[in-house]
Tab-separated table of C-alpha atoms in Angstrom:
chain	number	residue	atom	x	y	z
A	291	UNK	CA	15.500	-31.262	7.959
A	292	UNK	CA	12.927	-29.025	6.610
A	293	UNK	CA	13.183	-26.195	4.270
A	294	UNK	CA	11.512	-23.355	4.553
A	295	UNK	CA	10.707	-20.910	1.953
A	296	UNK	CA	11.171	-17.174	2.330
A	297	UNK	CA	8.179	-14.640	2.014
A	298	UNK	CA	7.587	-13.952	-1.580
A	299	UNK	CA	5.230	-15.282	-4.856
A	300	UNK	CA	4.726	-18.784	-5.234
A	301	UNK	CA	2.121	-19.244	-2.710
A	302	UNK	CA	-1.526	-19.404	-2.348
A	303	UNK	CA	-2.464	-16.699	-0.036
A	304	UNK	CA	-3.334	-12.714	-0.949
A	305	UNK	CA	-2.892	-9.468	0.395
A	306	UNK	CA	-6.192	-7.231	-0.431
A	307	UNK	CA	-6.704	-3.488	0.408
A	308	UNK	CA	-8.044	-0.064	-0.603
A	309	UNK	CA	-6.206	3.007	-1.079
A	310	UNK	CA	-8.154	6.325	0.009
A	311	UNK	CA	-7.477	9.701	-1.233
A	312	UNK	CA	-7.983	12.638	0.602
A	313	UNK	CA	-7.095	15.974	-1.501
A	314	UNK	CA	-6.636	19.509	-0.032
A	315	UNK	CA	-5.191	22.959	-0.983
A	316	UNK	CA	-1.768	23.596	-1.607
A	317	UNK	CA	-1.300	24.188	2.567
A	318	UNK	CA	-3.467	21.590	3.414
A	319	UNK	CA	-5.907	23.819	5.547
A	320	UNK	CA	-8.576	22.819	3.361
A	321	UNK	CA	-10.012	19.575	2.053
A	322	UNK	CA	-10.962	20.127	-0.995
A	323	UNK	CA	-12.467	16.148	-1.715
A	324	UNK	CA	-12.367	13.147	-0.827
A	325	UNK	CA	-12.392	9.093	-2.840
A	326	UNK	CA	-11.402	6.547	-3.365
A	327	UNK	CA	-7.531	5.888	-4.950
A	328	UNK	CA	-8.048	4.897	-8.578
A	329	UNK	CA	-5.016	3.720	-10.489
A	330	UNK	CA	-2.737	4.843	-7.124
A	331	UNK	CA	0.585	2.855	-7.282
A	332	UNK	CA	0.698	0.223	-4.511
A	333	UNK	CA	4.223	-1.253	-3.717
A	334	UNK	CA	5.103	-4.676	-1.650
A	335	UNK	CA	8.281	-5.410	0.319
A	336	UNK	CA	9.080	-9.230	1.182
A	337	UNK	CA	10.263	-9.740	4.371
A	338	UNK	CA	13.019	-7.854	6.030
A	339	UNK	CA	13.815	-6.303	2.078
A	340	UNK	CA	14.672	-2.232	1.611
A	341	UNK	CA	13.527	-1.883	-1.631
A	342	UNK	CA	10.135	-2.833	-3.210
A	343	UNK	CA	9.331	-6.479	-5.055
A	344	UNK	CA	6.393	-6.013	-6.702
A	345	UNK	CA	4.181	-2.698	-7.747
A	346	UNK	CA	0.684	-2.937	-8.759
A	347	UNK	CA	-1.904	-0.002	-9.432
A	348	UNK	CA	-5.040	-0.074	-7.896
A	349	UNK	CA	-8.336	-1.056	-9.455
A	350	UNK	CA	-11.229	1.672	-10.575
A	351	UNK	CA	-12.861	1.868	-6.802
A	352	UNK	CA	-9.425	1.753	-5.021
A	353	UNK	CA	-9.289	-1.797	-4.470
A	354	UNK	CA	-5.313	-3.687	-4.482
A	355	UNK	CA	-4.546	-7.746	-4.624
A	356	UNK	CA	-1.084	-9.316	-4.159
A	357	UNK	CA	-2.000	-12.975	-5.264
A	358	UNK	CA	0.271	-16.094	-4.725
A	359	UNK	CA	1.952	-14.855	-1.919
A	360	UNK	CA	3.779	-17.697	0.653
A	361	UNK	CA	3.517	-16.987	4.218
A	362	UNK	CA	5.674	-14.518	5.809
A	363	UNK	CA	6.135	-10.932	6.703
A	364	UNK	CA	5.078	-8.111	4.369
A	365	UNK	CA	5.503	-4.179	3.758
A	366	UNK	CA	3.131	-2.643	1.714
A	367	UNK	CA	3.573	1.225	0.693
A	368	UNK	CA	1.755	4.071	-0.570
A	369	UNK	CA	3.348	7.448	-2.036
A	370	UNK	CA	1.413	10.433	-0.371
A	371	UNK	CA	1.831	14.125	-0.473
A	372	UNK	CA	3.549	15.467	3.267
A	373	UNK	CA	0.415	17.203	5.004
A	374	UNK	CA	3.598	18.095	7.677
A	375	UNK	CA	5.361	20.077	4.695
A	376	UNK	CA	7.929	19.181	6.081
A	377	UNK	CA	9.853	16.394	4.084
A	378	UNK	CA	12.232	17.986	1.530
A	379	UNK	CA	10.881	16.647	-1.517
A	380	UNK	CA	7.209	16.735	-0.312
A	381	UNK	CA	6.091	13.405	-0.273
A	382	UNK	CA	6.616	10.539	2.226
A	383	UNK	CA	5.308	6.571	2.193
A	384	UNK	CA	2.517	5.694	4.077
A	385	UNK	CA	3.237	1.917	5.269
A	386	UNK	CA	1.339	-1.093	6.308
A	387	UNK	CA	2.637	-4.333	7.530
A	388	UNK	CA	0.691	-7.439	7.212
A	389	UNK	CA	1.802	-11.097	7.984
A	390	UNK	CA	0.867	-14.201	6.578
A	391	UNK	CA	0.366	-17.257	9.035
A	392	UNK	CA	-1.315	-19.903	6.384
A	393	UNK	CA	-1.460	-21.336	2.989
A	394	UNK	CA	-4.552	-19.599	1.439
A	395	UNK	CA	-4.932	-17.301	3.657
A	396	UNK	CA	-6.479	-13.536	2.468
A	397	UNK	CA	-4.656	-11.158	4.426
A	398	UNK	CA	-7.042	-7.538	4.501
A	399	UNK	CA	-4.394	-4.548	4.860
A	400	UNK	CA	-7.409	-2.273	5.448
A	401	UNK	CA	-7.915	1.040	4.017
A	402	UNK	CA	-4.379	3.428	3.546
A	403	UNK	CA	-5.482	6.829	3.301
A	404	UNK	CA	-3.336	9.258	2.112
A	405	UNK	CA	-2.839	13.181	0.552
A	406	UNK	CA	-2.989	15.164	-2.216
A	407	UNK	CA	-3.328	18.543	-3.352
């Protein structure tokens, strides 16, 4: 029988992105600017979690890296202001799953934009 090892560190592949900021007025009817997410929290869900496993903060030009991940299914969140205005607390999680298929494997979330003002 083999054993199989859940999604989580103690692997060889990564999960790279960027986070992108766009910032507009208090209403959001106006963009105001737009960059690249320095020092943005970035937060990573193994597998079929509810809650967050590891956090990391981007780099200077918006860039992320979870290293030594093992192959499975992953969540990765971003806080970002509600451009809707409509979530009580005004902010909601912009999320992006990925997947890992292979040992050393670097998995590119892309680019998660999201709000500020």
């Amino acid at each position: 029988s083999s054993c199989s090892k859940d999604p989580g560190t103690g692997g060889s592949s990564t999960i790279t992105g960027k986070v992108y900021v766009k910032e507009y007025n208090p209403d959001f009817t106006y963009l105001l600017s737009e960059y690249w997410g320095a020092d943005v929290e970035v937060f990573l869900i193994f597998g079929d979690g509810i809650t967050y496993n590891e956090r990391i903060w981007t780099g200077p030009d918006g860039d992320f890296e979870f290293r030594y991940m093992r192959k499975g299914s992953y969540r990765i969140y971003v806080y970002s202001k509600d451009s809707t205005m409509t979530a009580p607390s005004g902010t909601i999680a912009v999320y992006r799953d990925v997947e890992i298929t292979e040992n050393g494997q670097i998995v590119d979330a892309g680019t998660i934009t999201v709000f500020d003002n």
